[in-house]
Amino acid sequence: MTSDRRVLIAREHDPTRLQRAVARGEIRRIRRGAYRPAGQGSAGDAGADRTLALDRLRAVDRQLRSPHVFSHASAALLHGAPVWRTPRRVHVLVRSRPSARSALDIVRRRGLPDRAGSVDGLPVTDLDRTVVDCALTMHPLDALVIADWALSQGLHRAGTLDRLAAVRRRNGTARARWVIEHADDGAESPWETWVRYLALRSGLPRPRTQLPVVVDGRRYRVDVGWPEHRVLVEFDGRVKYVDGAFGAGYDADRARFAEKLRDDAIAGSLGVRPLRFTARDRAAPLWVTSRLLSQFPRSVREEARVLRLLPLPDEAW
């Protein structure tokens, strides 16, 4: 079965042909009444999960008959923001109050915005509104990942804070303000945001991102650092240790050796080696926090207090 569009909507196709295509493994159901070609990646792969989430948005856009605008985490995906956790549900703003019989994989909220943009032909809240909505409703780490990226795309912090101040609600505004105030356009991946979030949650001073370190005329950048305390932190992605990860000639062993030389140079200049974390450490946030704190002088550790406003990463939300 073929289609000139990636997502197939059941009502637009012969049901018998759809059933046969499913039986042959040619297409797979992505939500009620919507399918896409099979073989689009396995569940659990970040890229495949993101593509699936975007395909669900396209399906919902074609299935909904009433006016709607994608919002919250769905809007963040459409704008191109990285995410800490790929959303499993589609978020839309609609004109009327949602029905109790609404599909469970769609989160409908009443109230179409006065202004909305468009991404790939899909209606979406503007970036300011998206960041505010995410900061008010998402786990603060998830929201911080999006806010970091938005700042790098030109989001104006002051204007976004003004927009938050205009929101008529009490719950969640203090946490949302913290997210927007602590967003940093220097974060180059959600993992760097994760390290910074743990540090800030523990009460450590605000770090610098992409900290420049010059050694013998060579300029390096460290992911996160507190130069006044000589504390440096790097996040190591597994991909850099895989041959061919960045092209046919990429040699993982050579990359490891270059990394060691880099760390040796930084240590020789500053007297400290970067503290390194990997994706495996995601399961042990308290251990990561303890390691971070251990690098600081006693006076800093004694003043540090956990911000109860901020839950641990991946805590139920």
PDB file of C-alpha atoms in Angstrom:
ATOM      1  CA  MET A   1       0.000   0.000   0.000  1.00  0.00           C
ATOM      2  CA  THR A   2       1.412   3.400  -0.904  1.00  0.00           C
ATOM      3  CA  SER A   3       0.578   6.971  -0.011  1.00  0.00           C
ATOM      4  CA  ASP A   4       2.040  10.304  -0.960  1.00  0.00           C
ATOM      5  CA  ARG A   5       1.892  11.229   2.718  1.00  0.00           C
ATOM      6  CA  ARG A   6       3.848   9.617   5.534  1.00  0.00           C
ATOM      7  CA  VAL A   7       0.853   9.309   7.891  1.00  0.00           C
ATOM      8  CA  LEU A   8      -2.206   7.351   6.741  1.00  0.00           C
ATOM      9  CA  ILE A   9      -5.596   8.333   8.144  1.00  0.00           C
ATOM     10  CA  ALA A  10      -8.042   5.426   8.204  1.00  0.00           C
ATOM     11  CA  ARG A  11     -11.073   7.413   7.063  1.00  0.00           C
ATOM     12  CA  GLU A  12      -9.178   8.441   3.911  1.00  0.00           C
ATOM     13  CA  HIS A  13      -8.454   4.842   2.814  1.00  0.00           C
ATOM     14  CA  ASP A  14     -10.264   1.605   2.072  1.00  0.00           C
ATOM     15  CA  PRO A  15     -10.486  -0.308   5.397  1.00  0.00           C
ATOM     16  CA  THR A  16      -9.895  -3.708   3.778  1.00  0.00           C
ATOM     17  CA  ARG A  17      -6.667  -2.541   2.149  1.00  0.00           C
ATOM     18  CA  LEU A  18      -5.528  -1.026   5.446  1.00  0.00           C
ATOM     19  CA  GLN A  19      -6.161  -4.295   7.292  1.00  0.00           C
ATOM     20  CA  ARG A  20      -4.211  -6.232   4.691  1.00  0.00           C
ATOM     21  CA  ALA A  21      -1.304  -3.774   4.869  1.00  0.00           C
ATOM     22  CA  VAL A  22      -1.210  -4.152   8.657  1.00  0.00           C
ATOM     23  CA  ALA A  23      -1.307  -7.956   8.368  1.00  0.00           C
ATOM     24  CA  ARG A  24       1.602  -7.890   5.902  1.00  0.00           C
ATOM     25  CA  GLY A  25       3.603  -5.705   8.285  1.00  0.00           C
ATOM     26  CA  GLU A  26       3.738  -2.823   5.805  1.00  0.00           C
ATOM     27  CA  ILE A  27       2.184  -0.257   8.145  1.00  0.00           C
ATOM     28  CA  ARG A  28       1.762   0.117  11.889  1.00  0.00           C
ATOM     29  CA  ARG A  29      -0.872   1.845  13.959  1.00  0.00           C
ATOM     30  CA  ILE A  30       0.377   4.992  15.714  1.00  0.00           C
ATOM     31  CA  ARG A  31      -2.939   5.998  17.290  1.00  0.00           C
ATOM     32  CA  ARG A  32      -6.595   5.272  16.774  1.00  0.00           C
ATOM     33  CA  GLY A  33      -7.396   5.674  13.092  1.00  0.00           C
ATOM     34  CA  ALA A  34      -3.846   6.526  12.037  1.00  0.00           C
ATOM     35  CA  TYR A  35      -0.968   4.490  10.619  1.00  0.00           C
ATOM     36  CA  ARG A  36       2.496   4.974   9.164  1.00  0.00           C
ATOM     37  CA  PRO A  37       4.966   2.790   7.235  1.00  0.00           C
ATOM     38  CA  ALA A  38       6.640   0.080   9.309  1.00  0.00           C
ATOM     39  CA  GLY A  39      10.361   0.009   9.992  1.00  0.00           C
ATOM     40  CA  GLN A  40      10.685   3.546  11.349  1.00  0.00           C
ATOM     41  CA  GLY A  41      13.005   2.634  14.233  1.00  0.00           C
ATOM     42  CA  SER A  42      12.656   0.759  17.493  1.00  0.00           C
ATOM     43  CA  ALA A  43      10.960   2.028  20.638  1.00  0.00           C
ATOM     44  CA  GLY A  44      13.401   3.466  23.153  1.00  0.00           C
ATOM     45  CA  ASP A  45      15.624   5.057  20.541  1.00  0.00           C
ATOM     46  CA  ALA A  46      15.483   8.812  21.115  1.00  0.00           C
ATOM     47  CA  GLY A  47      15.404   9.699  17.429  1.00  0.00           C
ATOM     48  CA  ALA A  48      12.759   7.099  16.611  1.00  0.00           C
ATOM     49  CA  ASP A  49      10.621   8.128  19.594  1.00  0.00           C
ATOM     50  CA  ARG A  50      10.759  11.746  18.512  1.00  0.00           C
ATOM     51  CA  THR A  51       9.775  10.900  14.943  1.00  0.00           C
ATOM     52  CA  LEU A  52       6.857   8.825  16.225  1.00  0.00           C
ATOM     53  CA  ALA A  53       5.697  11.698  18.442  1.00  0.00           C
ATOM     54  CA  LEU A  54       5.800  14.091  15.484  1.00  0.00           C
ATOM     55  CA  ASP A  55       3.878  11.648  13.315  1.00  0.00           C
ATOM     56  CA  ARG A  56       1.185  11.467  15.989  1.00  0.00           C
ATOM     57  CA  LEU A  57       0.923  15.268  15.835  1.00  0.00           C
ATOM     58  CA  ARG A  58       0.443  15.111  12.080  1.00  0.00           C
ATOM     59  CA  ALA A  59      -2.217  12.440  12.506  1.00  0.00           C
ATOM     60  CA  VAL A  60      -4.112  14.414  15.151  1.00  0.00           C
ATOM     61  CA  ASP A  61      -3.966  17.554  13.007  1.00  0.00           C
ATOM     62  CA  ARG A  62      -5.683  15.743  10.142  1.00  0.00           C
ATOM     63  CA  GLN A  63      -8.150  13.926  12.376  1.00  0.00           C
ATOM     64  CA  LEU A  64      -9.414  16.887  14.404  1.00  0.00           C
ATOM     65  CA  ARG A  65     -12.235  18.681  12.611  1.00  0.00           C
ATOM     66  CA  SER A  66     -12.477  21.684  14.944  1.00  0.00           C
ATOM     67  CA  PRO A  67     -10.004  24.592  15.194  1.00  0.00           C
ATOM     68  CA  HIS A  68      -6.953  23.702  17.280  1.00  0.00           C
ATOM     69  CA  VAL A  69      -3.391  24.814  18.037  1.00  0.00           C
ATOM     70  CA  PHE A  70      -0.614  22.537  19.254  1.00  0.00           C
ATOM     71  CA  SER A  71       0.821  23.623  22.606  1.00  0.00           C
ATOM     72  CA  HIS A  72       3.045  22.677  25.550  1.00  0.00           C
ATOM     73  CA  ALA A  73       5.387  19.720  24.890  1.00  0.00           C
ATOM     74  CA  SER A  74       3.883  19.163  21.429  1.00  0.00           C
ATOM     75  CA  ALA A  75       4.624  22.758  20.464  1.00  0.00           C
ATOM     76  CA  ALA A  76       8.181  22.392  21.761  1.00  0.00           C
ATOM     77  CA  LEU A  77       8.685  19.355  19.513  1.00  0.00           C
ATOM     78  CA  LEU A  78       7.321  21.203  16.498  1.00  0.00           C
ATOM     79  CA  HIS A  79       9.591  24.185  17.125  1.00  0.00           C
ATOM     80  CA  GLY A  80      12.529  21.772  17.102  1.00  0.00           C
ATOM     81  CA  ALA A  81      13.442  21.864  20.781  1.00  0.00           C
ATOM     82  CA  PRO A  82      15.347  18.942  22.301  1.00  0.00           C
ATOM     83  CA  VAL A  83      13.470  17.150  25.067  1.00  0.00           C
ATOM     84  CA  TRP A  84      14.516  15.258  28.175  1.00  0.00           C
ATOM     85  CA  ARG A  85      11.613  12.814  27.796  1.00  0.00           C
ATOM     86  CA  THR A  86       9.675  12.410  24.579  1.00  0.00           C
ATOM     87  CA  PRO A  87       5.997  13.219  25.243  1.00  0.00           C
ATOM     88  CA  ARG A  88       3.601  10.295  24.820  1.00  0.00           C
ATOM     89  CA  ARG A  89       0.491  12.451  24.541  1.00  0.00           C
ATOM     90  CA  VAL A  90      -0.469  15.194  22.104  1.00  0.00           C
ATOM     91  CA  HIS A  91      -1.220  18.623  23.585  1.00  0.00           C
ATOM     92  CA  VAL A  92      -3.685  20.927  21.844  1.00  0.00           C
ATOM     93  CA  LEU A  93      -5.610  24.089  22.597  1.00  0.00           C
ATOM     94  CA  VAL A  94      -9.237  24.028  21.442  1.00  0.00           C
ATOM     95  CA  ARG A  95     -12.099  26.483  21.417  1.00  0.00           C
ATOM     96  CA  SER A  96     -14.648  24.601  23.524  1.00  0.00           C
ATOM     97  CA  ARG A  97     -14.490  22.606  26.728  1.00  0.00           C
ATOM     98  CA  PRO A  98     -13.070  19.096  26.113  1.00  0.00           C
ATOM     99  CA  SER A  99     -15.530  16.219  26.162  1.00  0.00           C
ATOM    100  CA  ALA A 100     -15.270  13.470  28.764  1.00  0.00           C
ATOM    101  CA  ARG A 101     -15.157  11.037  25.832  1.00  0.00           C
ATOM    102  CA  SER A 102     -12.004  12.604  24.362  1.00  0.00           C
ATOM    103  CA  ALA A 103      -9.185  10.289  23.319  1.00  0.00           C
ATOM    104  CA  LEU A 104      -6.825   9.512  26.186  1.00  0.00           C
ATOM    105  CA  ASP A 105      -3.691  10.185  24.134  1.00  0.00           C
ATOM    106  CA  ILE A 106      -4.696  13.822  23.550  1.00  0.00           C
ATOM    107  CA  VAL A 107      -4.538  16.518  26.225  1.00  0.00           C
ATOM    108  CA  ARG A 108      -7.072  19.184  25.281  1.00  0.00           C
ATOM    109  CA  ARG A 109      -7.078  22.583  26.964  1.00  0.00           C
ATOM    110  CA  ARG A 110      -9.703  25.226  26.367  1.00  0.00           C
ATOM    111  CA  GLY A 111      -8.717  28.541  24.853  1.00  0.00           C
ATOM    112  CA  LEU A 112      -7.309  29.269  21.420  1.00  0.00           C
ATOM    113  CA  PRO A 113      -4.531  31.891  21.516  1.00  0.00           C
ATOM    114  CA  ASP A 114      -4.965  35.307  19.942  1.00  0.00           C
ATOM    115  CA  ARG A 115      -1.820  34.662  17.927  1.00  0.00           C
ATOM    116  CA  ALA A 116      -0.348  31.396  16.725  1.00  0.00           C
ATOM    117  CA  GLY A 117       2.401  30.390  14.380  1.00  0.00           C
ATOM    118  CA  SER A 118       2.821  27.544  11.957  1.00  0.00           C
ATOM    119  CA  VAL A 119       5.546  24.905  11.658  1.00  0.00           C
ATOM    120  CA  ASP A 120       5.478  22.509   8.706  1.00  0.00           C
ATOM    121  CA  GLY A 121       1.911  23.610   8.098  1.00  0.00           C
ATOM    122  CA  LEU A 122       0.772  22.745  11.646  1.00  0.00           C
ATOM    123  CA  PRO A 123      -0.719  25.426  13.943  1.00  0.00           C
ATOM    124  CA  VAL A 124       1.450  25.991  17.023  1.00  0.00           C
ATOM    125  CA  THR A 125       1.820  28.413  19.920  1.00  0.00           C
ATOM    126  CA  ASP A 126       4.659  30.901  19.548  1.00  0.00           C
ATOM    127  CA  LEU A 127       7.962  30.211  21.293  1.00  0.00           C
ATOM    128  CA  ASP A 128       7.313  32.572  24.221  1.00  0.00           C
ATOM    129  CA  ARG A 129       3.958  30.984  24.969  1.00  0.00           C
ATOM    130  CA  THR A 130       5.375  27.491  24.524  1.00  0.00           C
ATOM    131  CA  VAL A 131       8.166  28.062  27.061  1.00  0.00           C
ATOM    132  CA  VAL A 132       5.737  29.537  29.601  1.00  0.00           C
ATOM    133  CA  ASP A 133       3.264  26.669  29.149  1.00  0.00           C
ATOM    134  CA  CYS A 134       6.011  24.065  29.540  1.00  0.00           C
ATOM    135  CA  ALA A 135       7.492  25.790  32.600  1.00  0.00           C
ATOM    136  CA  LEU A 136       4.071  25.833  34.281  1.00  0.00           C
ATOM    137  CA  THR A 137       3.110  22.225  33.606  1.00  0.00           C
ATOM    138  CA  MET A 138       6.199  20.067  33.088  1.00  0.00           C
ATOM    139  CA  HIS A 139       8.828  18.661  35.407  1.00  0.00           C
ATOM    140  CA  PRO A 140      11.281  21.571  35.841  1.00  0.00           C
ATOM    141  CA  LEU A 141      14.166  19.622  34.286  1.00  0.00           C
ATOM    142  CA  ASP A 142      12.077  18.873  31.183  1.00  0.00           C
ATOM    143  CA  ALA A 143      11.060  22.532  31.018  1.00  0.00           C
ATOM    144  CA  LEU A 144      14.632  23.760  31.579  1.00  0.00           C
ATOM    145  CA  VAL A 145      15.899  21.692  28.627  1.00  0.00           C
ATOM    146  CA  ILE A 146      13.344  23.442  26.410  1.00  0.00           C
ATOM    147  CA  ALA A 147      13.996  26.899  27.895  1.00  0.00           C
ATOM    148  CA  ASP A 148      17.780  26.505  27.432  1.00  0.00           C
ATOM    149  CA  TRP A 149      17.259  25.732  23.756  1.00  0.00           C
ATOM    150  CA  ALA A 150      14.729  28.545  23.305  1.00  0.00           C
ATOM    151  CA  LEU A 151      17.211  31.112  24.643  1.00  0.00           C
ATOM    152  CA  SER A 152      19.768  29.897  22.101  1.00  0.00           C
ATOM    153  CA  GLN A 153      17.149  30.532  19.413  1.00  0.00           C
ATOM    154  CA  GLY A 154      16.678  34.161  20.433  1.00  0.00           C
ATOM    155  CA  LEU A 155      14.015  33.952  23.150  1.00  0.00           C
ATOM    156  CA  HIS A 156      14.039  37.090  25.320  1.00  0.00           C
ATOM    157  CA  ARG A 157      14.100  36.168  28.991  1.00  0.00           C
ATOM    158  CA  ALA A 158      12.588  39.444  30.227  1.00  0.00           C
ATOM    159  CA  GLY A 159       9.676  39.265  27.808  1.00  0.00           C
ATOM    160  CA  THR A 160       9.007  35.639  28.715  1.00  0.00           C
ATOM    161  CA  LEU A 161       9.001  36.488  32.420  1.00  0.00           C
ATOM    162  CA  ASP A 162       6.519  39.296  31.704  1.00  0.00           C
ATOM    163  CA  ARG A 163       4.317  36.810  29.897  1.00  0.00           C
ATOM    164  CA  LEU A 164       4.503  34.436  32.853  1.00  0.00           C
ATOM    165  CA  ALA A 165       3.557  37.270  35.233  1.00  0.00           C
ATOM    166  CA  ALA A 166       0.386  37.825  33.214  1.00  0.00           C
ATOM    167  CA  VAL A 167      -0.772  34.228  33.732  1.00  0.00           C
ATOM    168  CA  ARG A 168      -3.752  33.985  36.076  1.00  0.00           C
ATOM    169  CA  ARG A 169      -2.886  31.001  38.200  1.00  0.00           C
ATOM    170  CA  ARG A 170      -1.095  30.356  41.458  1.00  0.00           C
ATOM    171  CA  ASN A 171       0.141  26.788  41.362  1.00  0.00           C
ATOM    172  CA  GLY A 172       3.438  26.308  39.619  1.00  0.00           C
ATOM    173  CA  THR A 173       4.331  29.944  38.951  1.00  0.00           C
ATOM    174  CA  ALA A 174       7.281  30.045  41.378  1.00  0.00           C
ATOM    175  CA  ARG A 175       8.792  26.927  39.814  1.00  0.00           C
ATOM    176  CA  ALA A 176       8.129  28.241  36.308  1.00  0.00           C
ATOM    177  CA  ARG A 177       9.853  31.522  37.170  1.00  0.00           C
ATOM    178  CA  TRP A 178      12.871  29.578  38.448  1.00  0.00           C
ATOM    179  CA  VAL A 179      13.066  27.662  35.144  1.00  0.00           C
ATOM    180  CA  ILE A 180      12.991  30.804  33.003  1.00  0.00           C
ATOM    181  CA  GLU A 181      15.402  32.718  35.251  1.00  0.00           C
ATOM    182  CA  HIS A 182      17.948  29.862  35.259  1.00  0.00           C
ATOM    183  CA  ALA A 183      17.756  28.957  31.580  1.00  0.00           C
ATOM    184  CA  ASP A 184      21.140  29.165  29.857  1.00  0.00           C
ATOM    185  CA  ASP A 185      21.729  29.396  26.117  1.00  0.00           C
ATOM    186  CA  GLY A 186      25.152  27.769  26.524  1.00  0.00           C
ATOM    187  CA  ALA A 187      23.749  24.294  27.137  1.00  0.00           C
ATOM    188  CA  GLU A 188      24.452  22.218  24.039  1.00  0.00           C
ATOM    189  CA  SER A 189      22.543  19.068  25.007  1.00  0.00           C
ATOM    190  CA  PRO A 190      19.839  17.941  27.452  1.00  0.00           C
ATOM    191  CA  TRP A 191      22.555  16.047  29.346  1.00  0.00           C
ATOM    192  CA  GLU A 192      24.484  19.236  30.035  1.00  0.00           C
ATOM    193  CA  THR A 193      21.235  20.756  31.304  1.00  0.00           C
ATOM    194  CA  TRP A 194      20.767  17.683  33.528  1.00  0.00           C
ATOM    195  CA  VAL A 195      24.194  18.176  35.153  1.00  0.00           C
ATOM    196  CA  ARG A 196      23.496  21.870  35.710  1.00  0.00           C
ATOM    197  CA  TYR A 197      20.025  21.140  37.119  1.00  0.00           C
ATOM    198  CA  LEU A 198      21.453  18.737  39.697  1.00  0.00           C
ATOM    199  CA  ALA A 199      24.064  21.306  40.694  1.00  0.00           C
ATOM    200  CA  LEU A 200      21.523  24.107  41.066  1.00  0.00           C
ATOM    201  CA  ARG A 201      19.043  21.867  42.874  1.00  0.00           C
ATOM    202  CA  SER A 202      21.725  21.032  45.434  1.00  0.00           C
ATOM    203  CA  GLY A 203      22.207  24.722  46.188  1.00  0.00           C
ATOM    204  CA  LEU A 204      25.532  25.206  44.431  1.00  0.00           C
ATOM    205  CA  PRO A 205      26.313  28.583  42.821  1.00  0.00           C
ATOM    206  CA  ARG A 206      25.203  29.139  39.257  1.00  0.00           C
ATOM    207  CA  PRO A 207      27.848  27.698  36.916  1.00  0.00           C
ATOM    208  CA  ARG A 208      29.159  28.953  33.608  1.00  0.00           C
ATOM    209  CA  THR A 209      28.448  26.952  30.471  1.00  0.00           C
ATOM    210  CA  GLN A 210      30.920  26.324  27.655  1.00  0.00           C
ATOM    211  CA  LEU A 211      33.652  27.686  29.895  1.00  0.00           C
ATOM    212  CA  PRO A 212      36.728  28.702  27.845  1.00  0.00           C
ATOM    213  CA  VAL A 213      40.084  27.336  29.008  1.00  0.00           C
ATOM    214  CA  VAL A 214      43.249  28.474  27.211  1.00  0.00           C
ATOM    215  CA  VAL A 215      46.330  26.268  27.588  1.00  0.00           C
ATOM    216  CA  ASP A 216      49.580  27.031  25.705  1.00  0.00           C
ATOM    217  CA  GLY A 217      47.694  29.056  23.142  1.00  0.00           C
ATOM    218  CA  ARG A 218      45.068  26.347  22.548  1.00  0.00           C
ATOM    219  CA  ARG A 219      41.485  27.143  23.443  1.00  0.00           C
ATOM    220  CA  TYR A 220      39.250  24.466  24.980  1.00  0.00           C
ATOM    221  CA  ARG A 221      35.655  24.573  26.137  1.00  0.00           C
ATOM    222  CA  VAL A 222      34.345  22.801  29.221  1.00  0.00           C
ATOM    223  CA  ASP A 223      30.622  21.956  29.388  1.00  0.00           C
ATOM    224  CA  VAL A 224      29.975  23.333  32.879  1.00  0.00           C
ATOM    225  CA  GLY A 225      32.360  25.054  35.269  1.00  0.00           C
ATOM    226  CA  TRP A 226      32.900  27.149  38.364  1.00  0.00           C
ATOM    227  CA  PRO A 227      36.292  28.756  37.643  1.00  0.00           C
ATOM    228  CA  GLU A 228      36.331  30.590  40.980  1.00  0.00           C
ATOM    229  CA  HIS A 229      36.305  27.194  42.716  1.00  0.00           C
ATOM    230  CA  ARG A 230      38.348  25.364  40.059  1.00  0.00           C
ATOM    231  CA  VAL A 231      35.525  22.883  39.446  1.00  0.00           C
ATOM    232  CA  LEU A 232      34.973  21.625  35.903  1.00  0.00           C
ATOM    233  CA  VAL A 233      32.363  19.142  34.668  1.00  0.00           C
ATOM    234  CA  GLU A 234      32.014  17.336  31.347  1.00  0.00           C
ATOM    235  CA  PHE A 235      29.282  15.050  30.068  1.00  0.00           C
ATOM    236  CA  ASP A 236      30.527  12.152  27.946  1.00  0.00           C
ATOM    237  CA  GLY A 237      28.142  10.905  25.310  1.00  0.00           C
ATOM    238  CA  ARG A 238      28.651   7.258  24.337  1.00  0.00           C
ATOM    239  CA  VAL A 239      28.563   8.117  20.645  1.00  0.00           C
ATOM    240  CA  LYS A 240      32.056   9.658  20.767  1.00  0.00           C
ATOM    241  CA  TYR A 241      33.468   6.232  21.678  1.00  0.00           C
ATOM    242  CA  VAL A 242      32.025   4.474  18.617  1.00  0.00           C
ATOM    243  CA  ASP A 243      34.104   4.106  15.454  1.00  0.00           C
ATOM    244  CA  GLY A 244      32.547   5.956  12.532  1.00  0.00           C
ATOM    245  CA  ALA A 245      30.155   7.918  14.749  1.00  0.00           C
ATOM    246  CA  PHE A 246      31.082  11.213  13.062  1.00  0.00           C
ATOM    247  CA  GLY A 247      31.972   9.945   9.620  1.00  0.00           C
ATOM    248  CA  ALA A 248      33.742   7.053   7.961  1.00  0.00           C
ATOM    249  CA  GLY A 249      37.176   8.141   9.189  1.00  0.00           C
ATOM    250  CA  TYR A 250      36.221   8.692  12.805  1.00  0.00           C
ATOM    251  CA  ASP A 251      38.475   6.661  15.134  1.00  0.00           C
ATOM    252  CA  ALA A 252      37.127   6.206  18.676  1.00  0.00           C
ATOM    253  CA  ASP A 253      40.528   5.228  20.130  1.00  0.00           C
ATOM    254  CA  ARG A 254      42.086   8.340  18.673  1.00  0.00           C
ATOM    255  CA  ALA A 255      39.262  10.403  20.186  1.00  0.00           C
ATOM    256  CA  ARG A 256      39.916   8.857  23.619  1.00  0.00           C
ATOM    257  CA  PHE A 257      43.613   9.651  23.344  1.00  0.00           C
ATOM    258  CA  ALA A 258      42.911  13.244  22.275  1.00  0.00           C
ATOM    259  CA  GLU A 259      40.525  13.587  25.214  1.00  0.00           C
ATOM    260  CA  LYS A 260      43.230  12.379  27.610  1.00  0.00           C
ATOM    261  CA  LEU A 261      45.723  14.883  26.200  1.00  0.00           C
ATOM    262  CA  ARG A 262      43.109  17.607  26.590  1.00  0.00           C
ATOM    263  CA  ASP A 263      42.449  16.691  30.220  1.00  0.00           C
ATOM    264  CA  ASP A 264      46.190  16.498  30.913  1.00  0.00           C
ATOM    265  CA  ALA A 265      46.649  19.983  29.455  1.00  0.00           C
ATOM    266  CA  ILE A 266      43.791  21.436  31.505  1.00  0.00           C
ATOM    267  CA  ALA A 267      45.041  19.721  34.663  1.00  0.00           C
ATOM    268  CA  GLY A 268      48.562  21.002  34.069  1.00  0.00           C
ATOM    269  CA  SER A 269      47.284  24.555  33.649  1.00  0.00           C
ATOM    270  CA  LEU A 270      44.550  24.728  36.284  1.00  0.00           C
ATOM    271  CA  GLY A 271      45.597  21.941  38.616  1.00  0.00           C
ATOM    272  CA  VAL A 272      42.261  20.147  38.252  1.00  0.00           C
ATOM    273  CA  ARG A 273      40.795  17.540  35.903  1.00  0.00           C
ATOM    274  CA  PRO A 274      37.220  17.808  34.654  1.00  0.00           C
ATOM    275  CA  LEU A 275      34.749  15.628  36.533  1.00  0.00           C
ATOM    276  CA  ARG A 276      33.030  13.371  34.003  1.00  0.00           C
ATOM    277  CA  PHE A 277      29.526  11.910  33.931  1.00  0.00           C
ATOM    278  CA  THR A 278      27.768   9.635  31.435  1.00  0.00           C
ATOM    279  CA  ALA A 279      24.208   8.592  30.601  1.00  0.00           C
ATOM    280  CA  ARG A 280      24.540   5.628  32.958  1.00  0.00           C
ATOM    281  CA  ASP A 281      24.660   8.081  35.861  1.00  0.00           C
ATOM    282  CA  ARG A 282      21.066   9.108  35.149  1.00  0.00           C
ATOM    283  CA  ALA A 283      19.942   6.304  37.486  1.00  0.00           C
ATOM    284  CA  ALA A 284      21.946   7.732  40.414  1.00  0.00           C
ATOM    285  CA  PRO A 285      21.207  11.478  40.710  1.00  0.00           C
ATOM    286  CA  LEU A 286      22.027  11.587  44.433  1.00  0.00           C
ATOM    287  CA  TRP A 287      25.443  10.012  43.778  1.00  0.00           C
ATOM    288  CA  VAL A 288      26.068  12.570  41.022  1.00  0.00           C
ATOM    289  CA  THR A 289      25.075  15.364  43.395  1.00  0.00           C
ATOM    290  CA  SER A 290      27.395  14.012  46.088  1.00  0.00           C
ATOM    291  CA  ARG A 291      30.312  13.878  43.642  1.00  0.00           C
ATOM    292  CA  LEU A 292      29.624  17.443  42.550  1.00  0.00           C
ATOM    293  CA  LEU A 293      29.498  18.736  46.111  1.00  0.00           C
ATOM    294  CA  SER A 294      32.714  16.927  47.033  1.00  0.00           C
ATOM    295  CA  GLN A 295      34.665  19.082  44.549  1.00  0.00           C
ATOM    296  CA  PHE A 296      33.845  22.331  46.326  1.00  0.00           C
ATOM    297  CA  PRO A 297      35.458  23.946  49.365  1.00  0.00           C
ATOM    298  CA  ARG A 298      33.924  23.160  52.715  1.00  0.00           C
ATOM    299  CA  SER A 299      32.503  26.674  53.042  1.00  0.00           C
ATOM    300  CA  VAL A 300      30.496  26.231  49.836  1.00  0.00           C
ATOM    301  CA  ARG A 301      29.273  22.761  50.828  1.00  0.00           C
ATOM    302  CA  GLU A 302      28.079  24.016  54.211  1.00  0.00           C
ATOM    303  CA  GLU A 303      26.064  26.814  52.642  1.00  0.00           C
ATOM    304  CA  ALA A 304      24.478  24.586  49.998  1.00  0.00           C
ATOM    305  CA  ARG A 305      20.835  23.715  50.645  1.00  0.00           C
ATOM    306  CA  VAL A 306      18.630  21.531  48.464  1.00  0.00           C
ATOM    307  CA  LEU A 307      15.927  23.561  46.725  1.00  0.00           C
ATOM    308  CA  ARG A 308      12.744  21.756  47.746  1.00  0.00           C
ATOM    309  CA  LEU A 309      10.994  23.523  44.909  1.00  0.00           C
ATOM    310  CA  LEU A 310      12.835  21.218  42.503  1.00  0.00           C
ATOM    311  CA  PRO A 311      12.162  17.458  42.402  1.00  0.00           C
ATOM    312  CA  LEU A 312      14.848  14.993  41.413  1.00  0.00           C
ATOM    313  CA  PRO A 313      15.127  14.280  37.685  1.00  0.00           C
ATOM    314  CA  ASP A 314      12.677  11.652  36.450  1.00  0.00           C
ATOM    315  CA  GLU A 315      10.598  11.781  39.649  1.00  0.00           C
ATOM    316  CA  ALA A 316       6.917  11.187  39.000  1.00  0.00           C
ATOM    317  CA  TRP A 317       5.297  14.404  37.854  1.00  0.00           C
TER     318      TRP A 317
END
